């Protein structure tokens, strides 16, 4: 903004804008709220913006309010013709018009989309980078069956990042592995409803559901013998798959579930397929093992 011919007050306003908006926008997403005391809709929108900005502060979002009566030059520079007008700035450039968003849900949806596309520096992002290797270590411990180590890793992580879905999911799944299913359920129950839709949390919920369904079997040999004697005894095969699953033999469980689907894909209202899909979700949909089971399932269903 050129300052030639401006009054001292105008120059001060420009400098303040550079300090409070332009400079922070180099690394943060700055929301500009153009408002006025006499504007009714502004007063309705203001608290919503305050709440959303507070919720997103650790993700690098900063809210700056511009009173159009007191800062007419700034409003003119942005060609504000009506209020409330809400813009998002990054690195000194206008990146989005948030004015159409008037509810918390609409604002968060737009912000989530913007933040996915821009290299915003945030406390949450730095924390995520710091804990990512530890999350990977915890996942390796779960995969290796080292439940005690997984509980220790994720137990410490949840104190540092209690809202991180991968951390909560890891701890919940480690608890399930240790037999503390109710404790895992209690952990998930503390999350806000919107967190329950996130993939890591759904993975943990699948693990809990599977643990409830697939009860441990003290001695699997009688079931093995029953299935060997009558391969079409799908009830016994399904029970055997559950016992194998509870014993962490996912290969054996998948083999029997796929065999049930092969023999009767609609048996018990598709129970075998539903259980197999839950098992895949617990293992992780990007896992190589899951991709292999998907290919096996597709070969059965489409041949």
C-alpha positions as a printed NumPy array, in Angstrom:
array([[  0.   ,   0.   ,   0.   ],
       [  1.472,   3.339,  -1.035],
       [  1.697,   5.943,   1.737],
       [  2.531,   9.027,  -0.365],
       [  0.18 ,  11.911,   0.425],
       [ -1.382,  10.187,   3.425],
       [ -1.996,  11.795,   6.766],
       [ -0.076,  10.677,   9.839],
       [ -3.148,   8.776,  11.093],
       [ -3.543,   6.991,   7.777],
       [  0.126,   6.035,   7.701],
       [ -0.19 ,   4.698,  11.242],
       [ -3.208,   2.625,  10.214],
       [ -1.269,   1.157,   7.282],
       [  1.705,   0.301,   9.484],
       [ -0.596,  -1.307,  12.043],
       [ -2.228,  -3.376,   9.297],
       [  1.159,  -4.553,   8.059],
       [  2.173,  -5.478,  11.601],
       [ -1.091,  -7.133,  12.681],
       [ -2.172,  -8.732,   9.399],
       [  0.378,  -8.858,   6.595],
       [  3.38 , -10.016,   8.65 ],
       [  1.466, -12.756,  10.555],
       [ -0.018, -13.931,   7.251],
       [  3.456, -14.944,   6.054],
       [  3.14 , -18.106,   8.133],
       [ -0.471, -18.095,   9.395],
       [ -3.917, -17.917,   7.846],
       [ -5.4  , -14.572,   8.853],
       [ -9.171, -14.175,   8.919],
       [-10.211, -10.56 ,   8.361],
       [-13.613,  -9.678,   9.816],
       [-14.922,  -6.33 ,   8.499],
       [-17.63 ,  -5.126,  10.876],
       [-19.22 ,  -2.086,  12.568],
       [-21.001,  -1.372,  15.841],
       [-24.294,  -0.588,  14.085],
       [-24.297,  -3.84 ,  12.061],
       [-26.736,  -6.425,  13.463],
       [-25.563,  -9.378,  11.342],
       [-21.972,  -8.545,  12.345],
       [-22.887,  -8.956,  16.   ],
       [-24.462, -12.338,  15.24 ],
       [-21.475, -13.55 ,  13.241],
       [-18.81 , -12.18 ,  15.605],
       [-19.126, -14.83 ,  18.365],
       [-19.124, -17.611,  15.749],
       [-15.879, -16.274,  14.269],
       [-14.382, -15.927,  17.739],
       [-15.138, -19.552,  18.583],
       [-13.908, -20.972,  15.28 ],
       [-10.713, -18.905,  15.429],
       [-10.046, -20.131,  18.971],
       [-10.648, -23.743,  17.925],
       [ -8.257, -23.376,  14.972],
       [ -5.591, -21.276,  16.701],
       [ -3.221, -24.227,  17.102],
       [ -3.58 , -24.913,  13.381],
       [ -2.207, -21.493,  12.494],
       [ -5.419, -19.463,  12.173],
       [ -5.55 , -15.864,  13.438],
       [ -8.625, -13.612,  13.576],
       [ -8.288,  -9.846,  13.055],
       [-11.329,  -7.573,  13.288],
       [-11.482,  -4.426,  11.15 ],
       [-13.979,  -1.752,  12.189],
       [-14.96 ,  -0.174,   8.864],
       [-15.932,   3.121,  10.55 ],
       [-12.545,   3.484,  12.22 ],
       [-10.411,   1.974,   9.45 ],
       [-12.061,   3.285,   6.305],
       [ -8.852,   3.198,   4.286],
       [ -8.301,  -0.5  ,   4.989],
       [-11.912,  -1.288,   4.09 ],
       [-11.519,   0.718,   0.878],
       [ -8.34 ,  -1.124,  -0.065],
       [-10.303,  -4.409,   0.129],
       [-13.275,  -2.86 ,  -1.717],
       [-15.648,  -3.745,   1.118],
       [-19.127,  -2.702,  -0.025],
       [-21.256,  -4.398,   2.635],
       [-20.738,  -5.951,   6.029],
       [-20.126,  -8.392,   7.468],
       [-17.395,  -9.244,   4.961],
       [-14.92 , -11.944,   5.916],
       [-11.739, -12.719,   3.984],
       [ -8.878, -15.163,   4.49 ],
       [ -5.317, -13.989,   3.795],
       [ -2.099, -15.953,   3.428],
       [  1.315, -14.458,   2.673],
       [ -0.319, -11.074,   2.156],
       [ -2.702, -12.369,  -0.52 ],
       [ -6.463, -12.864,  -0.436],
       [ -7.01 , -16.632,  -0.675],
       [-10.717, -17.003,   0.119],
       [-13.942, -15.111,   0.644],
       [-15.518, -16.576,   3.779],
       [-18.465, -14.183,   3.768],
       [-21.041, -16.76 ,   2.598],
       [-20.245, -18.933,   5.634],
       [-22.477, -17.845,   8.5  ],
       [-22.512, -20.959,  10.713],
       [-19.764, -22.744,  12.608],
       [-20.164, -25.818,  10.407],
       [-19.86 , -23.825,   7.182],
       [-16.796, -21.967,   8.44 ],
       [-14.983, -25.086,   9.645],
       [-15.687, -26.849,   6.362],
       [-14.173, -23.971,   4.385],
       [-11.203, -23.627,   6.732],
       [-10.445, -27.343,   6.601],
       [-10.372, -27.164,   2.818],
       [ -8.095, -24.091,   2.802],
       [ -5.697, -25.511,   5.396],
       [ -5.258, -28.696,   3.38 ],
       [ -4.029, -26.653,   0.421],
       [ -1.669, -24.154,   2.084],
       [  1.668, -24.632,   3.885],
       [  0.433, -23.056,   7.116],
       [  2.898, -23.157,  10.014],
       [  1.135, -24.119,  13.231],
       [  1.738, -25.49 ,  16.703],
       [ -0.404, -28.497,  15.835],
       [  1.587, -29.147,  12.676],
       [  4.902, -28.97 ,  14.535],
       [  3.584, -31.259,  17.257],
       [  2.388, -33.701,  14.591],
       [  5.86 , -33.786,  13.058],
       [  7.424, -34.385,  16.474],
       [  5.145, -37.275,  17.447],
       [  4.883, -38.981,  14.035],
       [  7.95 , -41.23 ,  14.629],
       [  6.587, -42.238,  18.036],
       [  3.178, -43.07 ,  16.539],
       [  4.941, -45.266,  13.973],
       [  6.861, -46.95 ,  16.79 ],
       [  3.616, -47.621,  18.666],
       [  1.987, -49.069,  15.564],
       [  4.976, -51.363,  15.045],
       [  4.624, -52.569,  18.636],
       [  0.926, -53.383,  18.085],
       [  1.741, -55.191,  14.851],
       [  4.489, -57.193,  16.585],
       [  2.17 , -58.167,  19.426],
       [  4.202, -56.201,  21.98 ],
       [  1.11 , -54.863,  23.71 ],
       [  2.887, -53.662,  26.851],
       [  5.254, -51.498,  24.81 ],
       [  2.407, -50.173,  22.648],
       [  0.449, -49.203,  25.773],
       [  3.502, -47.421,  27.169],
       [  4.159, -45.48 ,  23.944],
       [  0.574, -44.446,  23.253],
       [ -0.094, -43.81 ,  26.952],
       [  2.658, -41.184,  26.963],
       [  1.618, -39.765,  23.604],
       [ -1.994, -39.241,  24.68 ],
       [ -0.761, -36.959,  27.484],
       [  1.053, -34.825,  24.898],
       [ -1.56 , -34.946,  22.125],
       [ -4.901, -35.969,  23.684],
       [ -6.894, -34.841,  20.632],
       [ -4.779, -36.507,  17.949],
       [ -6.979, -39.198,  16.336],
       [ -4.042, -41.497,  15.516],
       [ -2.793, -41.34 ,  19.096],
       [ -6.228, -42.042,  20.572],
       [ -6.794, -44.814,  18.045],
       [ -3.435, -46.394,  18.832],
       [ -4.071, -46.371,  22.572],
       [ -7.597, -47.745,  22.135],
       [ -6.375, -50.595,  19.904],
       [ -3.528, -51.377,  22.304],
       [ -6.069, -51.549,  25.127],
       [ -8.184, -53.935,  23.059],
       [ -5.11 , -56.109,  22.466],
       [ -4.489, -56.189,  26.224],
       [ -8.063, -57.29 ,  26.874],
       [ -9.184, -53.934,  28.291],
       [-12.06 , -53.516,  25.849],
       [-14.241, -51.508,  28.239],
       [-11.397, -49.086,  28.904],
       [-10.949, -48.668,  25.147],
       [-14.673, -47.958,  24.786],
       [-14.499, -45.372,  27.571],
       [-11.578, -43.668,  25.848],
       [-13.478, -43.379,  22.555],
       [-16.602, -42.208,  24.411],
       [-14.754, -39.087,  25.601],
       [-14.287, -37.834,  22.032],
       [-16.555, -35.159,  20.505],
       [-19.001, -36.43 ,  17.831],
       [-17.043, -34.928,  14.92 ],
       [-13.919, -36.903,  15.893],
       [-15.811, -40.188,  15.626],
       [-15.997, -39.73 ,  11.854],
       [-12.216, -39.706,  11.429],
       [-10.655, -42.826,   9.895],
       [ -8.242, -43.648,  12.772],
       [-11.095, -43.507,  15.293],
       [-13.313, -45.681,  13.109],
       [-10.428, -48.144,  12.944],
       [-10.364, -48.265,  16.752],
       [-14.144, -48.685,  16.87 ],
       [-13.857, -51.604,  14.468],
       [-11.259, -53.199,  16.766],
       [-13.59 , -52.796,  19.733],
       [-16.546, -54.246,  17.824],
       [-14.429, -57.147,  16.639],
       [-13.213, -57.866,  20.163],
       [-16.824, -57.969,  21.33 ],
       [-17.783, -60.383,  18.549],
       [-14.697, -62.609,  18.336],
       [-14.521, -64.231,  21.747],
       [-11.363, -66.155,  22.727],
       [-11.663, -69.943,  22.574],
       [ -9.694, -71.915,  25.173],
       [ -9.126, -74.908,  22.896],
       [ -9.483, -74.506,  19.131],
       [ -8.792, -78.164,  18.308],
       [-12.383, -79.423,  18.749],
       [-13.563, -76.688,  16.363],
       [-10.846, -77.559,  13.859],
       [-11.902, -81.188,  14.007],
       [-15.565, -80.268,  13.585],
       [-14.824, -78.19 ,  10.499],
       [-12.557, -80.898,   9.063],
       [-15.32 , -83.482,   9.526],
       [-17.957, -81.281,   7.929],
       [-16.576, -78.427,   5.779],
       [-20.125, -77.161,   5.226],
       [-20.663, -76.545,   8.953],
       [-20.402, -72.796,   8.463],
       [-21.451, -71.991,  12.018],
       [-18.495, -73.961,  13.39 ],
       [-16.19 , -72.411,  10.795],
       [-17.376, -68.926,  11.751],
       [-16.763, -69.669,  15.434],
       [-13.317, -71.015,  14.571],
       [-12.536, -67.828,  12.616],
       [-13.527, -65.777,  15.657],
       [-11.295, -67.842,  17.926],
       [ -8.371, -67.487,  15.537],
       [ -8.978, -63.768,  15.329],
       [ -8.966, -63.464,  19.12 ],
       [ -5.685, -65.39 ,  19.117],
       [ -4.171, -62.87 ,  16.666],
       [ -4.081, -65.41 ,  13.839],
       [ -5.501, -63.09 ,  11.216],
       [ -4.32 , -65.292,   8.333],
       [ -6.208, -68.29 ,   9.667],
       [ -9.274, -66.184,  10.467],
       [ -9.304, -64.665,   6.982],
       [ -8.914, -68.104,   5.36 ],
       [-12.008, -69.445,   7.099],
       [-14.075, -66.298,   6.557],
       [-13.24 , -66.344,   2.846],
       [-14.113, -70.048,   2.733],
       [-17.531, -69.296,   4.228],
       [-18.104, -66.566,   1.627],
       [-16.983, -68.954,  -1.109],
       [-19.439, -71.625,   0.025],
       [-22.358, -69.285,   0.784],
       [-21.755, -65.559,   0.456],
       [-25.167, -64.737,   1.967],
       [-24.82 , -67.064,   4.958],
       [-26.174, -65.502,   8.153],
       [-26.962, -62.256,   6.314],
       [-23.382, -61.873,   5.109],
       [-21.853, -62.208,   8.579],
       [-18.557, -63.606,   7.279],
       [-18.027, -60.76 ,   4.853],
       [-18.916, -58.163,   7.476],
       [-16.45 , -59.666,   9.943],
       [-13.722, -59.85 ,   7.317],
       [-14.225, -56.189,   6.424],
       [-13.978, -55.233,  10.101],
       [-10.763, -57.214,  10.381],
       [ -9.374, -55.369,   7.356],
       [-10.305, -52.024,   8.869],
       [ -8.579, -52.906,  12.143],
       [ -5.375, -53.941,  10.354],
       [ -5.459, -50.752,   8.26 ],
       [ -6.916, -50.294,   4.802],
       [ -3.533, -49.348,   3.294],
       [ -1.773, -52.415,   4.679],
       [ -0.339, -54.904,   2.174],
       [ -2.083, -57.765,   3.967],
       [ -5.439, -56.035,   3.555],
       [ -4.847, -55.476,  -0.163],
       [ -4.129, -59.192,  -0.534],
       [ -7.355, -60.137,   1.26 ],
       [ -9.311, -57.687,  -0.884],
       [ -7.994, -59.394,  -4.005],
       [ -8.976, -62.781,  -2.611],
       [-12.436, -61.493,  -1.721],
       [-12.912, -59.935,  -5.173],
       [-11.899, -63.2  ,  -6.829],
       [-14.65 , -64.991,  -4.899],
       [-17.349, -62.36 ,  -5.423],
       [-16.746, -61.678,  -9.117],
       [-16.053, -65.12 , -10.516]])
